[in-house]
XYZ file of C-alpha atoms in Angstrom:
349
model
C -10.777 42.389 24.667
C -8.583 39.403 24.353
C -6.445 38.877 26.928
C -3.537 37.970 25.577
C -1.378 40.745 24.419
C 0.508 40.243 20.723
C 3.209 41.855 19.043
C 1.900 43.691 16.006
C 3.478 45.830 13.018
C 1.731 48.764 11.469
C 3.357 49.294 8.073
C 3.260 53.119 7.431
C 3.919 55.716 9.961
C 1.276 58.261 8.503
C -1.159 59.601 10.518
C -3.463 56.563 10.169
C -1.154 54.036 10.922
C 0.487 55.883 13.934
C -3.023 56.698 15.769
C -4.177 52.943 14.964
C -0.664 51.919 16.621
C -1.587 53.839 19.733
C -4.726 51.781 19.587
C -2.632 49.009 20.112
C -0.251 50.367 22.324
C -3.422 51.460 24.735
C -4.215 47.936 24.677
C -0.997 46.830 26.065
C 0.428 44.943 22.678
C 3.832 45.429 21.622
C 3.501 47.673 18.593
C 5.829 47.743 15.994
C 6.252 51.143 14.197
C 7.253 50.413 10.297
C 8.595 53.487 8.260
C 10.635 54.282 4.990
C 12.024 57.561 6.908
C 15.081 57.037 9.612
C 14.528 60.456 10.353
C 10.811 59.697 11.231
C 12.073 56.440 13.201
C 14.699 58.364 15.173
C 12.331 60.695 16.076
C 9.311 58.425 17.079
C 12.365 56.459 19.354
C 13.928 59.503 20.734
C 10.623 62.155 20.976
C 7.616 59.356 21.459
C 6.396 61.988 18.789
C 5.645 62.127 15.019
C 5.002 65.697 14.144
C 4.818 66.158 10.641
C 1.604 63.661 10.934
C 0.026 64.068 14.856
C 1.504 67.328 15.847
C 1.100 67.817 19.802
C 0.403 64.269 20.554
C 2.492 62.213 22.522
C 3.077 58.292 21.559
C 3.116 55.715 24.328
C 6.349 53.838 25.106
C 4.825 50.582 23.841
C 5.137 52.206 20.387
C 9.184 51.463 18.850
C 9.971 52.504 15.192
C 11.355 50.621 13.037
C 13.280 51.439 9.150
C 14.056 48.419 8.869
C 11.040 46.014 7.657
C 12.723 42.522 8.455
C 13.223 43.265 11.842
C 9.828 44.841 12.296
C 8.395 42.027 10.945
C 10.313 39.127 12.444
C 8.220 36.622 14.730
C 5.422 38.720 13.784
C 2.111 37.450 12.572
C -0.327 40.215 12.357
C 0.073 43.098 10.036
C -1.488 46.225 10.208
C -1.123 47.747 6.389
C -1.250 51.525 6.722
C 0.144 52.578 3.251
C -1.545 54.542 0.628
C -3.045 52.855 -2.074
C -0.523 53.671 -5.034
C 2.186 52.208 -2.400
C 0.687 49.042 -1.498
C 2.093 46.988 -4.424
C 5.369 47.961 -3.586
C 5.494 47.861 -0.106
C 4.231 44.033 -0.336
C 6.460 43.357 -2.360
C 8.937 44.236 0.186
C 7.284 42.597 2.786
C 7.343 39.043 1.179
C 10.993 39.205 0.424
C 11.232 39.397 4.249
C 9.326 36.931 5.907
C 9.042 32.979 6.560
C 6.054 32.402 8.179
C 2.486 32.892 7.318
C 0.416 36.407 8.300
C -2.576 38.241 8.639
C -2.313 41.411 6.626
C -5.326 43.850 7.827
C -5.583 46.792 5.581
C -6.935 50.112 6.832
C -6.488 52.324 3.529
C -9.540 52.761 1.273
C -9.039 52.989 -2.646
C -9.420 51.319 -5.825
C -6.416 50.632 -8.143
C -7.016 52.468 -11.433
C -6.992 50.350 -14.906
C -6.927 46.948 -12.710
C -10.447 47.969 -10.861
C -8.836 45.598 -7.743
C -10.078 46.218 -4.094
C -7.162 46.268 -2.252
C -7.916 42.895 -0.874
C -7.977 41.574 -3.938
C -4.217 43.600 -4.590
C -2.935 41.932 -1.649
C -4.427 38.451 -2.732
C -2.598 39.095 -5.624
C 0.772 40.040 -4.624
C 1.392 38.182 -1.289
C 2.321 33.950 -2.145
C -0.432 31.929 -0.489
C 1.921 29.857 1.220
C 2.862 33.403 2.889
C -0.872 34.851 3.672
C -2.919 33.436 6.168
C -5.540 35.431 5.765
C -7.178 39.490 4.372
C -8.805 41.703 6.674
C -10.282 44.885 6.414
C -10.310 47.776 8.691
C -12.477 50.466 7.841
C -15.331 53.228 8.922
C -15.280 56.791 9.881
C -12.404 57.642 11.759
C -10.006 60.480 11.813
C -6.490 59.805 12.712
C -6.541 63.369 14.786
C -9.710 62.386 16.883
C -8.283 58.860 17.776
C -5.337 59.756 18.659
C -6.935 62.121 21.064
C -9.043 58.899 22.352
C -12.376 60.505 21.037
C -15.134 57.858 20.805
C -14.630 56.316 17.573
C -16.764 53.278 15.878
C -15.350 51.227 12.970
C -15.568 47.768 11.175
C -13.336 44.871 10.504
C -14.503 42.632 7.296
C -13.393 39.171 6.276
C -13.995 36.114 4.237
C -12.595 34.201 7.241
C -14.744 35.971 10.484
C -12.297 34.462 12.711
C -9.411 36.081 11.502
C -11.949 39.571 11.498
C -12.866 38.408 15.230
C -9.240 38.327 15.996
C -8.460 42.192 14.453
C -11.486 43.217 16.785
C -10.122 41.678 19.775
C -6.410 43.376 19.031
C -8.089 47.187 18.641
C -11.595 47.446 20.965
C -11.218 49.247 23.672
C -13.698 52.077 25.621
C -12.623 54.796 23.292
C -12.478 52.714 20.324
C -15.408 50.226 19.092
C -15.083 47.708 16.286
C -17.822 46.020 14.365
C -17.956 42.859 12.664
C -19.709 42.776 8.769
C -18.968 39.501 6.732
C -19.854 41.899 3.478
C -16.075 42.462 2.077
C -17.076 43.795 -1.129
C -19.672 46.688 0.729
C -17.016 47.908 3.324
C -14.480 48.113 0.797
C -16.643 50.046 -1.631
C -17.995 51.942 0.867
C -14.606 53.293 2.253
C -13.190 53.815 -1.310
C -15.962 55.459 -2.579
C -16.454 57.954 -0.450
C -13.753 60.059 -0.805
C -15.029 60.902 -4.026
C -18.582 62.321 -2.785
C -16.284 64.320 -0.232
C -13.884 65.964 -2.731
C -17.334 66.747 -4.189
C -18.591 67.960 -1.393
C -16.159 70.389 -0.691
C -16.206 71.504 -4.178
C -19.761 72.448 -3.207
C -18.747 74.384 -0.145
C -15.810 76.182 -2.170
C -18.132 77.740 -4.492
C -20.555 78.628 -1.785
C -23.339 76.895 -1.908
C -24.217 76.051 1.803
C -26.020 73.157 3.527
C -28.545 72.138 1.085
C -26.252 71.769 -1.746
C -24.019 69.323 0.503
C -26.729 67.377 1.981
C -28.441 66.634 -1.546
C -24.812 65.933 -2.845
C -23.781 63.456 -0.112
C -27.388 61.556 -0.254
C -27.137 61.053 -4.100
C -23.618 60.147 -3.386
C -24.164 57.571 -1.505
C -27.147 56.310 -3.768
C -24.322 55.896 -6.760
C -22.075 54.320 -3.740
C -24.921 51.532 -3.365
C -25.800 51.242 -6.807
C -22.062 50.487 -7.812
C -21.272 48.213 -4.634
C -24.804 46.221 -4.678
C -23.891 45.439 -8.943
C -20.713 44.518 -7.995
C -22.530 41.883 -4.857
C -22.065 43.885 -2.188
C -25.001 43.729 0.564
C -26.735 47.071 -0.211
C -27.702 46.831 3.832
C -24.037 48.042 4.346
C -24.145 51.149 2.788
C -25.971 52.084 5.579
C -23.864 51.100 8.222
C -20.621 52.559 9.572
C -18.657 51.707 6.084
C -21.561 53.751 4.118
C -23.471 56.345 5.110
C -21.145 56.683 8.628
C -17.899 57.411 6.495
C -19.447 59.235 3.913
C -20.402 62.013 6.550
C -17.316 62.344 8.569
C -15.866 62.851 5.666
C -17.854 65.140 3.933
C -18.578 67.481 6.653
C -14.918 67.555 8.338
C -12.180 70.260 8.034
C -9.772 66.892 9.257
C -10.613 65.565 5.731
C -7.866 65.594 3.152
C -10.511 64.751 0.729
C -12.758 67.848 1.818
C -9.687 70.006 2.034
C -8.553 69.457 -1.458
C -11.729 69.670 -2.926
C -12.604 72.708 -1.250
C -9.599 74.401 -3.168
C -10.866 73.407 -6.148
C -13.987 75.034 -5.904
C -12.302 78.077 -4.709
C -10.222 78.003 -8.121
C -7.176 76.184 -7.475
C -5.986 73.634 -9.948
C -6.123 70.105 -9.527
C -1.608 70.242 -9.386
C -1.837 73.164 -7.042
C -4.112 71.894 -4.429
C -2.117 68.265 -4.463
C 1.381 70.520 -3.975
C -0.788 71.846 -1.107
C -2.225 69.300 0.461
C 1.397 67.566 1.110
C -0.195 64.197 1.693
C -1.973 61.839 -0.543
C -5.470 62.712 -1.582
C -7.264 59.011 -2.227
C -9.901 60.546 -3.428
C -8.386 61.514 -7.021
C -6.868 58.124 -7.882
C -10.604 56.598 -6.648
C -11.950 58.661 -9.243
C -10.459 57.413 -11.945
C -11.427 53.678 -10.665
C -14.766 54.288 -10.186
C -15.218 56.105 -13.222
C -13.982 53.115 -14.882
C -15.929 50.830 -12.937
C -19.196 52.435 -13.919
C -18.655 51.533 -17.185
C -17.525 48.030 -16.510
C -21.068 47.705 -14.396
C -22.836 49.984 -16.824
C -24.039 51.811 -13.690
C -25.173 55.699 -13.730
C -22.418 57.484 -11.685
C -23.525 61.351 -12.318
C -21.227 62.772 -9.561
C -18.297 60.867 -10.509
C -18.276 61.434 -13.988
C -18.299 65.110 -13.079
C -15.915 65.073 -10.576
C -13.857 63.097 -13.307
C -14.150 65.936 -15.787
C -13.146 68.406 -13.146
C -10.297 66.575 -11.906
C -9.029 64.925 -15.395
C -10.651 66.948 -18.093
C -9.990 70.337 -16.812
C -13.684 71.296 -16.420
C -14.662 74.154 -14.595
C -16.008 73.172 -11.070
C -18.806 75.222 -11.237
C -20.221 73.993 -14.812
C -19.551 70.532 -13.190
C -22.467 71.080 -10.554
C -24.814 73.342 -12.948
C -24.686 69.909 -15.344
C -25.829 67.714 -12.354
C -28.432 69.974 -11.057
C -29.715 70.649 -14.846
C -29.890 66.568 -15.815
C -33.454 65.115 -16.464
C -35.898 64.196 -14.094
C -36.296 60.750 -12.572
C -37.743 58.695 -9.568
C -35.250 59.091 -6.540
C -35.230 55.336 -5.964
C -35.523 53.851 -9.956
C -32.000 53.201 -10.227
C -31.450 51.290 -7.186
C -34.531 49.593 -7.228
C -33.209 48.458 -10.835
C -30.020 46.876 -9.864
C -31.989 45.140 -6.116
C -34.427 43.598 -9.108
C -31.481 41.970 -10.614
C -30.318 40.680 -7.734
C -33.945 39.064 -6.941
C -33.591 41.173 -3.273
C-alpha cells in the first residue's frame, strides 16, 4: 500500500460503489460518496448507512456523501466510476461540465453498449475531452458488493494501457482483505467481466428449470469457451480468460444467490417474464443489455455464440426457456476445442 493517503470520488452510491468506497475508507483515504439521491446522501451523512443497497452494514466516518457532483469532484483527481452501464454516458457528461483539471476515471461496471459494440473504456474515451482525461482504468474480477463490505477475502484486477496509472488504482484499494492484480490485457478483462453475466443469467435459467449440477457446470465451461472465442477475435490475450476476469468471475457469478444476474435468470426459468423479473429484481440486471451486445458482436466477429443466441431468443424473442436449452443440448456434434483452436490459428498463437 502506498503511503500516501488521497482524496477519491466514487460516482454511484449502489452497492458496488459504496463497498469499493469502504475499501478506500479502510485504507485511510478521504472518500467521496457521489449520488443522484439527497435522500440517499442525507442518510449516508446522518446514519453512516445505505440500506436500500448494504442493509446491516455500517459505513466508516471517512465515507461523506455528496448530491452535488462539483463539489465531490473538486481538487479531486481519481475517479472511481460506479454507474451502470446505460448511465455512464450521461453521468460523464455531467462530470466534464464540472471539472478543470485532468483525471483518472477507473471504471468498475462490466457491460457492453448495445448497437455501438463500445467497451466502456472505449465509452469513456469517447465522451470525456482529452485535455480532461488523464488516463482509463479498469477495475474488475469476482467480487460481491455484500462479501466486501463484510471484509471477506476478495481478489480482483485493475487493467490499463498506461500500467502506471493501473499500479496507482492497486495501491489506492489493496489491503489484507482485499487483493488487486495487475493484467496489461484491457480488451480480456473487459470482455471477461461483461460477458459473464450472460453465462450466469443462463445459468440460473438452468437451475430454474431444475436441472442440477451437471447442467450448470457444462453450461458455465462452454460459456466461457464462447467468452474466449469472442475476446481472443476481438485481441484479447486468451491467457486471461483464465484468470480472475474469466473463469474467476464467471463462477462467482454463476453459482451465487448474491448475483443479480443468477437471480433474474433463475425467474425466468421458473416462468416469469423477462418485464416481471426486471420489476422484481429492483436493480439493474447487466446481463440483459450485454446480451444484446454480444449477440451483435458475434456477428460482427462471425464467431459461434450458441448460448447467447439462445439466451437472446429467450430474453428478446419471447422463446420459451426450456426449448432454449433442449436446442443447445440437441445441436450437432463437434470437437470441444475446434472453435478455439480456429480463432488461436488466426492469431498465429
Amino acid at each position: 500500500m502506498q503511503d500516501q493517503k488521497a482524496a477519491v470520488a466514487v460516482v454511484g452510491a449502489g452497492s458496488w460503489g459504496t463497498a469499493l468506497a469502504m475499501v478506500l475508507a479502510d485504507n485511510s483515504h478521504e472518500v467521496r460518496l457521489w449520488s443522484h439521491n439527497e435522500h440517499q446522501v442525507k442518510e449516508i451523512n446522518d446514519c453512516h448507512t445505505n440500506k436500500k443497497y448494504l442493509p446491516e452494514i455500517g459505513l466508516p466516518d471517512l465515507i461523506v456523501g455528496y448530491s452535488s457532483l462539483r463539489e465531490a469532484l473538486d481538487g479531486v483527481d481519481t475517479v472511481i466510476l460506479a454507474v451502470p452501464t446505460k448511465a455512464i454516458r450521461e453521468v460523464l457528461g455531467k462530470i466534464r461540465e464540472v471539472i478543470s483539471n485532468p483525471i483518472t476515471i477507473a471504471h468498475v461496471s462490466k457491460g457492453i453498449e448495445p448497437d455501438t459494440l463500445l467497451r466502456i473504456s472505449e465509452m469513456i474515451k469517447e465522451e470525456m475531452p482529452k485535455e480532461l482525461l488523464r488516463d482509463v482504468v479498469v477495475l474488475s474480477g469476482p467480487s460481491h458488493a455484500e462479501e466486501v463490505s463484510l471484509r471477506h477475502p476478495t481478489t480482483v484486477t485493475v487493467s490499463s494501457e498506461n500500467m502506471a496509472a493501473a499500479e496507482k488504482i492497486q495501491d489506492l484499494f489493496i489491503n489484507h482483505n482485499f487483493r488487486v492484480y495487475t493484467n496489461s490485457d484491457v480488451i480480456g478483462v473487459e470482455i471477461g467481466g461483461a460477458l459473464k453475466n450472460i453465462i450466469a443469467l443462463a445459468a440460473g435459467i438452468t437451475d430454474g428449470l431444475g436441472y442440477g449440477d451437471n447442467a450448470k457446470a457444462a453450461l458455465m465451461t462452454r460459456g466461457l469457451a464462447e467468452i474466449a472465442r469472442l475476446g481472443t477475435r476481438m485481441g484479447a490475450n486468451p491467457l486471461t480468460f483464465s484468470g480472475l476476469t474469466g473463469i474467476g468471475d464467471l463462477i462467482v457469478t454463476c453459482t451465487s444467490v448474491h448475483s443479480r444476474n443468477w437471480r433474474a435468470g433463475n425467474l425466468l426459468g421458473k416462468g416469469k417474464t423477462l418485464d416481471e423479473v426486471l420489476d422484481n429484481m429492483g436493480m439493474v440486471v447487466e446481463g440483459v443489455r450485454t446480451t444484446k451486445a454480444a449477440y451483435q458482436l458475434a456477428k460482427e466477429y462471425n464467431v459461434n455464440m450458441p448460448i447467447t443466441a439462445a439466451l437472446y431468443d429467450v430474453l428478446f424473442n419471447g422463446k420459451n426457456a426450456k426449448d432454449a436449452v433442449d436446442v443447445l443440448m440437441a445441436r450437432g456434434k463437434t470437437h470441444e476445442m475446434e472453435d478455439l483452436v480456429n480463432v488461436l490459428d488466426e492469431r498465429n498463437i
